[in-house]
Coordinates of C-alpha atoms in Angstrom, one line a residue:
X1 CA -129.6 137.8 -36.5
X2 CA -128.1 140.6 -37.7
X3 CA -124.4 141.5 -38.1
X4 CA -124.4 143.9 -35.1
X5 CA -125.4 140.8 -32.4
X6 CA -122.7 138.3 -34.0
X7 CA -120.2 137.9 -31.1
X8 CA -116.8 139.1 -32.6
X9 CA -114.4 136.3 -32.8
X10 CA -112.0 137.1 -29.6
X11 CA -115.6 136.6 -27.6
X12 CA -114.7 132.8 -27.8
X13 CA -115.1 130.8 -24.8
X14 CA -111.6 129.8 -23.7
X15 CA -111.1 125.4 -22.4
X16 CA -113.0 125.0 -19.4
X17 CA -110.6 126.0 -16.6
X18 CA -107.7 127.5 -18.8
X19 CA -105.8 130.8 -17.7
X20 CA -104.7 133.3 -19.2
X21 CA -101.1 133.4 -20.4
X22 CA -98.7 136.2 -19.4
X23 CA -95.0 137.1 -20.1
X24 CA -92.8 135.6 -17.5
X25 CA -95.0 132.5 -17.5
X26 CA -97.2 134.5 -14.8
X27 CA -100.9 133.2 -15.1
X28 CA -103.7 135.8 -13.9
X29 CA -106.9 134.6 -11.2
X30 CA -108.9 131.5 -13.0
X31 CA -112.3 132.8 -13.8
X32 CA -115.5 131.3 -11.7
X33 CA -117.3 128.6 -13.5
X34 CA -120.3 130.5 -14.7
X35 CA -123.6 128.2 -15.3
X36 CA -126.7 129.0 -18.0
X37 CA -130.0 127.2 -18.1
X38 CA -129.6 127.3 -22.0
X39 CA -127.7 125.3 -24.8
X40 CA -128.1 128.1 -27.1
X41 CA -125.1 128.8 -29.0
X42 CA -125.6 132.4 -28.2
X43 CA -124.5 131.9 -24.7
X44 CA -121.1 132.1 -25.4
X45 CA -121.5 136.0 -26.6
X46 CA -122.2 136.7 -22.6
X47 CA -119.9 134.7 -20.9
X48 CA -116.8 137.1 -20.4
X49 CA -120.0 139.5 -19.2
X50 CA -121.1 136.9 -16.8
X51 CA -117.7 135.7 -15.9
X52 CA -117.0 139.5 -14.7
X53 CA -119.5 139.9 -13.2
X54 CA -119.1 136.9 -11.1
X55 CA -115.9 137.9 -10.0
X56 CA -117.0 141.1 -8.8
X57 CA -120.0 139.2 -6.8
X58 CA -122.9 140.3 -8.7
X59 CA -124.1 138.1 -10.6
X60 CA -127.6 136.6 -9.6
X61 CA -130.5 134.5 -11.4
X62 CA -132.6 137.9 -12.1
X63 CA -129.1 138.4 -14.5
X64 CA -128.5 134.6 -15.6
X65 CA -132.5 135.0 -16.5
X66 CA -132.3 137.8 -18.2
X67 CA -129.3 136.5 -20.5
X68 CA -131.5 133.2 -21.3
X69 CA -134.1 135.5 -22.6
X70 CA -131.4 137.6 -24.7
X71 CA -130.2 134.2 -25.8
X72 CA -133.7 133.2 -26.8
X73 CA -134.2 136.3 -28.3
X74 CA -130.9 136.1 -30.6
X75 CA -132.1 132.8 -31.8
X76 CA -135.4 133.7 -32.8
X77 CA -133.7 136.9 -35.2
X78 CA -134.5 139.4 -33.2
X79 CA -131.7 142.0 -32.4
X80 CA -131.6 143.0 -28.9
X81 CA -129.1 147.1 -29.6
X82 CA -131.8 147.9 -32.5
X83 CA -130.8 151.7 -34.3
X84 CA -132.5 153.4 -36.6
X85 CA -136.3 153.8 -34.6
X86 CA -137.8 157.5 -35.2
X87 CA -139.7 158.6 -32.1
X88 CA -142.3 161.1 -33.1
X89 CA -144.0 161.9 -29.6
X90 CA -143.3 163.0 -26.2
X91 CA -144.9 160.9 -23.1
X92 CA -145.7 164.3 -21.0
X93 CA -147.2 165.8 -24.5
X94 CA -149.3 162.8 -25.1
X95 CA -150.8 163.5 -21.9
X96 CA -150.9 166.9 -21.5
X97 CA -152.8 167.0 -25.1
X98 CA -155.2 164.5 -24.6
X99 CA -155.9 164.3 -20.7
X100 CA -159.5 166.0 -21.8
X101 CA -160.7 164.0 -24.3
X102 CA -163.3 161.3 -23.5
X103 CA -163.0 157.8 -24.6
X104 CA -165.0 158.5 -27.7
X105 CA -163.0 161.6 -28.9
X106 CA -160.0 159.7 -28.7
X107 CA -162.0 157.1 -30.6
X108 CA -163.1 159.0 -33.5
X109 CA -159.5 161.2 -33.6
X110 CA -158.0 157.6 -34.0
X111 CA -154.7 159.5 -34.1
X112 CA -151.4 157.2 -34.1
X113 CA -148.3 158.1 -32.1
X114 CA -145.4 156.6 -32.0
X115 CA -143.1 156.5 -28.3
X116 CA -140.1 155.5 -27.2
X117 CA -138.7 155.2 -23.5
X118 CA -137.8 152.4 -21.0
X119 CA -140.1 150.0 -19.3
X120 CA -140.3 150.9 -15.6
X121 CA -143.2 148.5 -14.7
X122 CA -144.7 145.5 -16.2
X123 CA -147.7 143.7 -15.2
X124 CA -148.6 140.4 -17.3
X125 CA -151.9 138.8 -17.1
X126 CA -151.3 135.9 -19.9
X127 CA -152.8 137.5 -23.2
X128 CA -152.2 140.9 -22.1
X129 CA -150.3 143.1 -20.0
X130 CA -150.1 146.9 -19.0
X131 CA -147.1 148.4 -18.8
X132 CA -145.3 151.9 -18.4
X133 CA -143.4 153.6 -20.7
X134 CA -140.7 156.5 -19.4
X135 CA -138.9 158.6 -21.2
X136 CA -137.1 162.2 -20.5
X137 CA -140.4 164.3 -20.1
X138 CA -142.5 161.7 -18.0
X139 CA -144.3 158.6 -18.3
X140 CA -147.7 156.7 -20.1
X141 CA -149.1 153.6 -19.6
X142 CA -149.1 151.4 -22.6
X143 CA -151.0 147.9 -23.2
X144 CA -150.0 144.9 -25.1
X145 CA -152.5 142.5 -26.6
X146 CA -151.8 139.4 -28.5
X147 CA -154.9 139.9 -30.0
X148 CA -153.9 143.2 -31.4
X149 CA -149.9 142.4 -31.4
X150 CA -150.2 139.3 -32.8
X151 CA -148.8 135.8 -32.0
X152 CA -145.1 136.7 -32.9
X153 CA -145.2 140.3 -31.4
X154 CA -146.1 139.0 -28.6
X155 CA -143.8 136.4 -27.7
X156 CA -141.1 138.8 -28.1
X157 CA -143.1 141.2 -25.6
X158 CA -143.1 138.2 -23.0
X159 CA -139.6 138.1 -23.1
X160 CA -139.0 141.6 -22.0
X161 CA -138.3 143.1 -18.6
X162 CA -138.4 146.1 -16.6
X163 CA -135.4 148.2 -17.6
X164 CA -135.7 147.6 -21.3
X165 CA -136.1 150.2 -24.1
X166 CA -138.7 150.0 -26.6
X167 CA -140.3 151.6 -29.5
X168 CA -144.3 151.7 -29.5
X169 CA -147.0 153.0 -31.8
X170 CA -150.3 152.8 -31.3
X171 CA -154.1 154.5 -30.4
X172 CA -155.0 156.2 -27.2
X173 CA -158.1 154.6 -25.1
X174 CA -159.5 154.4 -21.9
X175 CA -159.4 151.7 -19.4
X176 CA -162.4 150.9 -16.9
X177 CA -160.8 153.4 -14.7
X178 CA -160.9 155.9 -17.0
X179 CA -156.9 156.1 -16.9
X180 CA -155.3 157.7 -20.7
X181 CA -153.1 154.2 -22.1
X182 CA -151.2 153.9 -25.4
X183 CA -152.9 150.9 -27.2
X184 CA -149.5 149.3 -28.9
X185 CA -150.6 148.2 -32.0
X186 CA -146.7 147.6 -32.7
X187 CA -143.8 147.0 -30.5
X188 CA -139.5 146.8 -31.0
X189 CA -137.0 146.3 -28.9
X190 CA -134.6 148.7 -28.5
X191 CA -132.2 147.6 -25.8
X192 CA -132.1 144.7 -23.9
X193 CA -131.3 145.4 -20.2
X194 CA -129.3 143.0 -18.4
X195 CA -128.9 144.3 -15.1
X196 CA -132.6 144.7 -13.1
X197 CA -133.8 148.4 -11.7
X198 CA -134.2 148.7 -8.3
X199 CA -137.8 147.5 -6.8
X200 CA -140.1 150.2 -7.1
X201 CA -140.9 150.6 -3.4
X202 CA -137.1 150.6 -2.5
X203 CA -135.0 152.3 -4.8
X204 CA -131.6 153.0 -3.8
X205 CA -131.4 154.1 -0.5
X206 CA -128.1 154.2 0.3
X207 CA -126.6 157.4 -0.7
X208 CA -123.1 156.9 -1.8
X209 CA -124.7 154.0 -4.4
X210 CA -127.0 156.6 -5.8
X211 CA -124.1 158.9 -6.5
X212 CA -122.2 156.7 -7.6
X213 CA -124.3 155.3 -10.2
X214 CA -126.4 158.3 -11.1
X215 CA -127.6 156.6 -14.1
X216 CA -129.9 154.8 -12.2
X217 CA -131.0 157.0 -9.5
X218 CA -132.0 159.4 -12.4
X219 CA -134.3 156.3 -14.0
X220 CA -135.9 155.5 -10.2
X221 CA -136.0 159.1 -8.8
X222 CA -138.6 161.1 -9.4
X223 CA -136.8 163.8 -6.9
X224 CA -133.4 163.6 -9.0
X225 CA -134.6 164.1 -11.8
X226 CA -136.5 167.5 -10.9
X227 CA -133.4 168.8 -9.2
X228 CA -131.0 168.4 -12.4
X229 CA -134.1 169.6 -14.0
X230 CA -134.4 172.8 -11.9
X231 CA -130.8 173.4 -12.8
X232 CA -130.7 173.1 -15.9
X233 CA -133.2 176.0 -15.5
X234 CA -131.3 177.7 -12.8
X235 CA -128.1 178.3 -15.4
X236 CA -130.1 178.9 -18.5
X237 CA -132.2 182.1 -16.7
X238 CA -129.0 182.8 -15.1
X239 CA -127.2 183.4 -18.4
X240 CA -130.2 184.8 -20.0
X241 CA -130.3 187.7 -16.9
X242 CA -126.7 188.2 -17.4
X243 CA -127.5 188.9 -21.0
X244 CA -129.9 191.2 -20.4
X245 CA -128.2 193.2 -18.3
X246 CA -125.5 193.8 -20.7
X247 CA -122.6 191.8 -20.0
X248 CA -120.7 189.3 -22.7
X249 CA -120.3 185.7 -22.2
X250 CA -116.4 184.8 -22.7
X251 CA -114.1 182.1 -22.1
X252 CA -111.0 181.9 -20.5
X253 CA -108.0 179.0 -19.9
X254 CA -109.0 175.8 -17.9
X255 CA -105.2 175.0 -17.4
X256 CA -102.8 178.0 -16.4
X257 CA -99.5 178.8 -16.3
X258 CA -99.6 180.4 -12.6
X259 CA -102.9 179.0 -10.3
X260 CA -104.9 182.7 -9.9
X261 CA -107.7 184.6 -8.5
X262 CA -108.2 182.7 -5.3
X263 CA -106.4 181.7 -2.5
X264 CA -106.4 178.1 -2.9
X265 CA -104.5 174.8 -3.4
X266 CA -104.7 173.8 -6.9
X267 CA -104.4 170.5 -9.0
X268 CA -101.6 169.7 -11.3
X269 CA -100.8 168.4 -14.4
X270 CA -97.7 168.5 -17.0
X271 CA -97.9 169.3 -20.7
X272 CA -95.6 167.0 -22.8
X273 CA -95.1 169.0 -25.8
X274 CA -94.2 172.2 -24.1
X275 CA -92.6 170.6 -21.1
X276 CA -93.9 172.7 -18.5
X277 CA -96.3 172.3 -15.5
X278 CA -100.0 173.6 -15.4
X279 CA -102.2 174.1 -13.2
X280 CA -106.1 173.3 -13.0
X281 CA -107.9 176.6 -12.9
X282 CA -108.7 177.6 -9.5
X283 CA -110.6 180.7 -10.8
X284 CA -110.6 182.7 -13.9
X285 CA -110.6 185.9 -12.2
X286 CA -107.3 187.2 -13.3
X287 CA -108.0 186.2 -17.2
X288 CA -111.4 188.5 -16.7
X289 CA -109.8 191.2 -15.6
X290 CA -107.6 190.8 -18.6
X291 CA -110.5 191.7 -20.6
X292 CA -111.4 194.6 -18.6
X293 CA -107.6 196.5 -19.5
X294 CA -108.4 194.7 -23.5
X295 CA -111.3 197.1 -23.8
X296 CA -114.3 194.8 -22.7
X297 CA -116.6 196.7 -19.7
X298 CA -119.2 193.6 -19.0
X299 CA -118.1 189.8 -19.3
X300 CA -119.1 186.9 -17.4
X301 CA -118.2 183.4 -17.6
X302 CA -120.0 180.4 -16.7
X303 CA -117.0 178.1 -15.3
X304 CA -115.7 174.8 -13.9
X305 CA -112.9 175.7 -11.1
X306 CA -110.9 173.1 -9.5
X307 CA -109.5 173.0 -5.9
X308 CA -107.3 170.2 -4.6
X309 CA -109.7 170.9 -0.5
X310 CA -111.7 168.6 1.0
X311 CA -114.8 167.4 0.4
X312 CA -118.2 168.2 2.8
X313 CA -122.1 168.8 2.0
X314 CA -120.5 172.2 0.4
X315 CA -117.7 171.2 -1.1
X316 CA -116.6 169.2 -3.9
X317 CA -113.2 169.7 -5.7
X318 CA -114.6 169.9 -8.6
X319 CA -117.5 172.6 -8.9
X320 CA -119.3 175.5 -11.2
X321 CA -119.0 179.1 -10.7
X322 CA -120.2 182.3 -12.5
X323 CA -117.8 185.2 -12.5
X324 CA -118.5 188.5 -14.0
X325 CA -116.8 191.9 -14.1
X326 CA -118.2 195.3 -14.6
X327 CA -116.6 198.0 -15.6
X328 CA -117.2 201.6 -14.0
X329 CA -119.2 199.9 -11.4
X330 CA -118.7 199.5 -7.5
X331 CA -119.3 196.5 -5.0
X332 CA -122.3 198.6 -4.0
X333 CA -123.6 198.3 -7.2
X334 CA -122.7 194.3 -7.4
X335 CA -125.0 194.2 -4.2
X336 CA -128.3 195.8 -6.1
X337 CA -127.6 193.3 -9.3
X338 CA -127.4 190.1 -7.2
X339 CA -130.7 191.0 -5.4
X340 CA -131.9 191.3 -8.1
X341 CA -130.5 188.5 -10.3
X342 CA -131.3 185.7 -7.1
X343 CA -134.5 187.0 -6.7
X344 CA -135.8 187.0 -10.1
X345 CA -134.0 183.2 -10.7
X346 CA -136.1 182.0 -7.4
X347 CA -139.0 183.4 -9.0
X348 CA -138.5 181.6 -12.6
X349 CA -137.4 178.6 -10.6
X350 CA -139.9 178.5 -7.8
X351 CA -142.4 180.6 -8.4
X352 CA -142.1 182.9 -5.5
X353 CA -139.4 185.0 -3.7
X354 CA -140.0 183.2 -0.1
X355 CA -139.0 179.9 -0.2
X356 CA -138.1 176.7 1.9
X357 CA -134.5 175.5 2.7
X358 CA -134.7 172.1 5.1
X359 CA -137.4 173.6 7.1
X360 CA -136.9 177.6 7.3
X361 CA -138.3 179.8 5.2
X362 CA -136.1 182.5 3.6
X363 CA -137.5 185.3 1.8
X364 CA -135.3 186.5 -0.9
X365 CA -137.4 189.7 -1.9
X366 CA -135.1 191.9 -4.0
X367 CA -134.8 195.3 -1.2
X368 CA -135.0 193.3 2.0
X369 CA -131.8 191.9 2.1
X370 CA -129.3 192.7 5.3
X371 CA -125.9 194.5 4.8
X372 CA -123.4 194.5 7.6
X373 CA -119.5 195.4 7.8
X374 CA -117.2 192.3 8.6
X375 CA -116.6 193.8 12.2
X376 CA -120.3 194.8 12.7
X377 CA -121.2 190.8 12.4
X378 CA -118.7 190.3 15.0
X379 CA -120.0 192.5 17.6
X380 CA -124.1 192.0 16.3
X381 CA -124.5 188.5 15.7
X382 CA -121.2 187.1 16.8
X383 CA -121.5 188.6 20.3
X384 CA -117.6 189.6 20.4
X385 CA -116.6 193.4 21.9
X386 CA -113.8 194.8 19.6
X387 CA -110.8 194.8 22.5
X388 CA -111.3 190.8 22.3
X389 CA -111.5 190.2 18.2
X390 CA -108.6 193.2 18.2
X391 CA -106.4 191.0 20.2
X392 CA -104.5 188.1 18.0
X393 CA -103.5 186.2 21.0
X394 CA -106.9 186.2 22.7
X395 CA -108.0 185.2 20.0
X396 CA -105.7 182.1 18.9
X397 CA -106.6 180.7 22.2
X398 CA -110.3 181.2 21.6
X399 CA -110.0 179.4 18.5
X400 CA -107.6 176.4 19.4
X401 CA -110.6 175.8 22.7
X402 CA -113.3 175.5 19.9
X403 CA -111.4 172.8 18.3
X404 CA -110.0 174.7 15.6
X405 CA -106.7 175.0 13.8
X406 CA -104.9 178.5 14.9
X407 CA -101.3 178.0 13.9
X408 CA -98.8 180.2 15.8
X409 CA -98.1 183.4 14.7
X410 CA -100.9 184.0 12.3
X411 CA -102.1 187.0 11.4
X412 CA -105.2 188.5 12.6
X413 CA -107.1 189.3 9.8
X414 CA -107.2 185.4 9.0
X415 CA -107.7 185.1 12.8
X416 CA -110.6 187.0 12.6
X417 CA -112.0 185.4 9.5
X418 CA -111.8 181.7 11.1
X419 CA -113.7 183.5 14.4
X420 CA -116.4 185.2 12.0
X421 CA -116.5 181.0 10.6
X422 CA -117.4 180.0 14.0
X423 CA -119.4 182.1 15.3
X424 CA -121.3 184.4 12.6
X425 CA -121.9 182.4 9.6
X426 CA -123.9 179.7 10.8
X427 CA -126.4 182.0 12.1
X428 CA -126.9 184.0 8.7
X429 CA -129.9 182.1 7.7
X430 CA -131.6 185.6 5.3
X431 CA -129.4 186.7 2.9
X432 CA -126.7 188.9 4.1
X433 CA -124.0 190.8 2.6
X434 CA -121.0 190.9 4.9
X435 CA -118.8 193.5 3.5
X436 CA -115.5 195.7 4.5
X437 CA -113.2 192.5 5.1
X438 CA -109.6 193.0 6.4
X439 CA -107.2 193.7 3.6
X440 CA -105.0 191.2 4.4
X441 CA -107.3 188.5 3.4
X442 CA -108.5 189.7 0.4
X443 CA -105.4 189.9 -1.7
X444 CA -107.5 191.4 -5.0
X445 CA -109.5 193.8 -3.4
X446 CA -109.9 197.6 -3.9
X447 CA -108.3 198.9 -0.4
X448 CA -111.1 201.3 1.0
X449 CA -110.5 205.2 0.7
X450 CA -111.4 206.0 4.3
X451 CA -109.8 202.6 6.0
X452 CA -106.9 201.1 4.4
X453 CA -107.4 198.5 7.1
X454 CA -110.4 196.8 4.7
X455 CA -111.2 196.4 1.4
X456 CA -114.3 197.2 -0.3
X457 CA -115.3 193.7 -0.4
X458 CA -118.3 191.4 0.2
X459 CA -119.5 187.6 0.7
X460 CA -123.3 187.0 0.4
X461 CA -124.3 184.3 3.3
X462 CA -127.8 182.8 3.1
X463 CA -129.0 179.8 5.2
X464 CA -125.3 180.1 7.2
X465 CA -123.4 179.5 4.1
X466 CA -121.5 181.6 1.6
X467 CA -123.4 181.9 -1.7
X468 CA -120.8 184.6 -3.2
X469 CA -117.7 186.6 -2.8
X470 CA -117.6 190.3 -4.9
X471 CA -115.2 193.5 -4.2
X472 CA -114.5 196.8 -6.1
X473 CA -111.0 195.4 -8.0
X474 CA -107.7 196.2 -7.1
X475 CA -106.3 198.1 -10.3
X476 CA -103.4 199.7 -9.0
X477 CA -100.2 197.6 -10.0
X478 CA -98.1 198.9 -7.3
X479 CA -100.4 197.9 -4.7
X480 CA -101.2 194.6 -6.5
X481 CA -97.7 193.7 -6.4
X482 CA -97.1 194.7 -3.0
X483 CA -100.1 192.0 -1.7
X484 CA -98.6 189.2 -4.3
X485 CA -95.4 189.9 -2.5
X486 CA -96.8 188.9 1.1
X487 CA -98.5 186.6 -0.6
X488 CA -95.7 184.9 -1.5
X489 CA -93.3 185.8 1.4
X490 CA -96.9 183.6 3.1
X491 CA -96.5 180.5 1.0
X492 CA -92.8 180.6 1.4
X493 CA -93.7 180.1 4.7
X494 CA -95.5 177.1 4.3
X495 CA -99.2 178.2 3.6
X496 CA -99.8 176.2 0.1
X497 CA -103.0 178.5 -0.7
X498 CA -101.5 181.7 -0.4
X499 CA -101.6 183.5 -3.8
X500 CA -98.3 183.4 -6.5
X501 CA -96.7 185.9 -8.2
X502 CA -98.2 186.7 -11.6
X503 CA -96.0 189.2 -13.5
X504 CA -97.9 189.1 -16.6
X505 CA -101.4 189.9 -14.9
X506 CA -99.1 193.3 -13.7
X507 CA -98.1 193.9 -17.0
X508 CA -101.4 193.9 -17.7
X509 CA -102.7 196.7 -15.1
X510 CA -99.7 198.8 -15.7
X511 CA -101.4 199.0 -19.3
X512 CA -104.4 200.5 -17.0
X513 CA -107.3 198.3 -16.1
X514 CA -111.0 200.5 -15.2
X515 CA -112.2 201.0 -12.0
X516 CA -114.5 197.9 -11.7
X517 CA -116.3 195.2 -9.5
X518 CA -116.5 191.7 -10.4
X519 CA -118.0 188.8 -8.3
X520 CA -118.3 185.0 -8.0
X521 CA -120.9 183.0 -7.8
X522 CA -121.5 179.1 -6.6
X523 CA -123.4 178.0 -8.3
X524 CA -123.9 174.7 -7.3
X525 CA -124.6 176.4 -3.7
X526 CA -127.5 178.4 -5.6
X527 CA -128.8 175.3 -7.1
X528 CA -128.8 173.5 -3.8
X529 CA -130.4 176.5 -2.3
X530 CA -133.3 176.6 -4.5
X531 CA -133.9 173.0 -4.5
X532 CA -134.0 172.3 -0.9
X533 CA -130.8 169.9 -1.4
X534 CA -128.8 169.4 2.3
X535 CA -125.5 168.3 0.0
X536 CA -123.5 169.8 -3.3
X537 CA -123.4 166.0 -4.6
X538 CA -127.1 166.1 -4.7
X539 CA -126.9 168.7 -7.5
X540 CA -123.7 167.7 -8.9
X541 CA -124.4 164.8 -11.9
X542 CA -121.0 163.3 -11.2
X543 CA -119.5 164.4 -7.6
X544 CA -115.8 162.7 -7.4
X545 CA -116.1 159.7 -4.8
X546 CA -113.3 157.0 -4.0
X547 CA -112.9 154.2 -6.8
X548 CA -115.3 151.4 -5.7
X549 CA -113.2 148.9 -3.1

């Protein structure tokens, strides 16, 4: 046994029945009697495990078995956390290369590879046994012969179980049913797994369990695995359009002095050294636009944004954005680029432009998409005349009888917005660009030249939800102060994700920022769109959930 699998000295079993000591004389819980059908000294190493895991209710015999082989395994010298294995050869390229070749090609090629991956089935029929080996690109079956492994070899591959890692090498055949196997004419364990997978038929159905441990929905779903794939891909051709088109990848601060570029409730946090709050970044908008008055005309960022909002199937308080900003360019023009940019990632990603979204088809054909003005939606889809949505109090009461929130006195550009949430959105299945908001809720926004009253603004909806928010920028510092002043006066008066003052962002346009556009981008929305995903924590690795109990 090497070094590595000694059990360090504080790993030593405790009297039967002791507890642990505390300051005060305060003892903690005793732990449950934990029983092993062993007398290996090696049990000892796993007790604390098993004595945890018994408090927590899950420990079983498919564990306690699994512990006796470990045991068994330690005793005979055989490591069961092995380093230093070189894997030469992909599973999915072993296949893909040879899926051709007949039976005698393979023979006379004899060429050796050498695998690694975990065991996700086993099936043992005494002398041999066929197994199969995953690893990140797919999956081969392998088969183990004592014959050909040998007597010792092969004990230690009767001790293994589904879930463990190994290292193979051997020579492609065929069996009887002409299926390509690995023929392992060596085997190592890698790492012992204690805990079993899921049955194969079963898998982890509930849905909060495969979020929460997404380590093992990624080894037992086929499906999870494709989407993270498919993003992965989503945000590398994302960045590699940006890039084409011009425009500069950049960073900007994660934690902020003043919570900008959005109107939303952010989280906080205190730096010790400098004694001062900070903020979560919210949106890195303002820091963009920064770069815009430095001398930079095309940046985008590929972000993490953090809002302290609820959570839903579009929501998650923790989510990825891109932002970009383009200097000497309009909203209009942000309108043409998007088409263009979601089309051709639906293409790269899915192969065509029409594609499915739980069960309608949506065609995202760059030059076919719908543009409508915010009050245009009201009247065309939302089925509201303009002397109703014009009226605030008509309004309010129309909201508060769909079981909304209208609080009293609020103003009716936000009126409107909650009545275009209700009644609009959810029917915007094909992409549409809803543009010409009401200034008053689009604190950033370029005012428009012929109608103060909006702002040359606009939020992309596909399959009823918002995809993206872009507007011709605000870069007149009198009128940007002006807006952070109501927004202010606003949160003074109790709304928490009204906009703050930001002086130095001022400073900044009274050096002169360009005309520009800019827009955001969800892009865990985009992910979910192209994947067919009904929920944001199907396409987020990690969504936050409530601490277990």
């Amino acid at each position: 046994m090497s070094s590595s699998d000694m059990p360090p000295p504080s790993l030593n079993p405790r009297p039967d029945g002791a507890k642990d000591a505390r300051p005060g004389g305060q003892t903690k819980a005793r732990r449950p009697e934990v029983k092993i059908a062993s007398k290996s000294p090696q049990v000892r190493y796993f007790m604390p495990m098993l004595e945890s895991l018994a408090l927590r209710d899950e420990l079983n015999e498919v564990v306690k078995n699994r512990v006796v082989k470990s045991c068994e395994l330690l005793d005979s010298g055989t490591g069961l956390y092995a380093n230093g294995f070189v894997k030469r050869h992909d599973a999915a390229a072993v296949m893909r290369e040879n899926e051709g070749r007949t039976a005698e090609e393979l023979t006379q090629k004899g060429e050796i590879f050498v695998l690694a991956g975990r065991v996700v089935s086993l099936r043992s029929f005494g002398k041999v046994a066929f197994f199969h080996l995953m690893d990140a690109s797919g999956r081969i079956q392998c088969y183990a012969a004592r014959e050909i492994l040998g007597e010792a070899a092969y004990s230690l591959f009767k001790k293994l179980d589904t879930g463990d890692i190994v290292g193979v090498e051997g020579l492609l055949f065929r069996t009887k049913t002409d299926e390509l196997t690995l023929e392992c004419r060596s085997l190592r364990l890698l790492t012992k797994s204690i805990r079993p997978l899921p049955e194969k038929y079963h898998g982890l159905k509930d849905v909060e369990t495969r979020y929460r441990q997404r380590y093992v929905d990624l080894i037992v779903t086929e499906r999870t695995r494709e989407i993270f794939a498919k993003r992965i891909q989503v945000v590398r051709e994302f960045r590699r359009f940006m890039e084409d088109e011009g425009f500069l990848e950049v960073e900007t601060p994660m934690l902020q002095p003043i919570p900008g570029g959005a109107t939303a409730r952010p989280f906080t946090t205190h730096h010790n050294a400098l004694d001062m709050r900070l903020y979560m970044r919210i949106a890195p908008e303002l820091y963009l636009k920064r770069l815009l008055v430095g001398g930079f005309e095309k940046v985008f960022e590929i972000n993490r944004n953090f809002r302290n909002e609820g959570i839903s199937v579009r929501h998650n308080p923790e989510f990825t954005m891109c932002e970009f900003y383009w200097a000497y360019a309009t909203f209009e023009d942000l309108m043409d680029l998007t088409e263009r940019l979601i089309g051709h990632l639906a293409k790269a990603v899915c192969g065509s432009y029409v594609i499915q979204y739980q069960g309608q088809q949506v065609d995202l054909t760059p030059g076919t998409w719908k543009r409508l003005s915010f009050f245009e939606s009201l009247e065309c889809i939302g089925g509201h005349k303009p002397d109703f949505y014009r009226d605030a109090a008509a309004v309010s009461r129309y909201i508060r009888q769909r079981g909304e929130k209208a609080i009293e006195g609020e103003k009716l550009g936000k009126l409107q917005a909650k009545l275009f949430d209700l009644d609009v959105e959810p029917k915007l299945i094909q992409p549409h660009f809803i543009y010409h908001y009401p200034t008053e809720i689009s604190p950033l926004s370029r005012r428009n030249d012929e109608n103060p009253e909006v702002t040359d603004r606009y939020e992309l909806f596909i399959t009823g939800r918002e995809l993206a928010n872009a507007f011709s920028e605000l870069n007149d510092p009198a009128d940007q102060r002006m807006r952070f002043e109501e927004q202010v006066a606003e949160k003074n008066a109790g709304d928490d994700e009204a906009h703050a003052m930001d002086e130095d962002y001022l400073r900044a346009l009274e050096y002169g920022m360009p005309p520009a556009a800019g827009q955001g981008i969800g892009i865990d929305r985009l992910v979910m769109l192209l994947t067919d995903s009904p929920s944001i924590r199907e396409v987020i690795l990690f969504p936050l959930l409530k601490p277990e109990g």
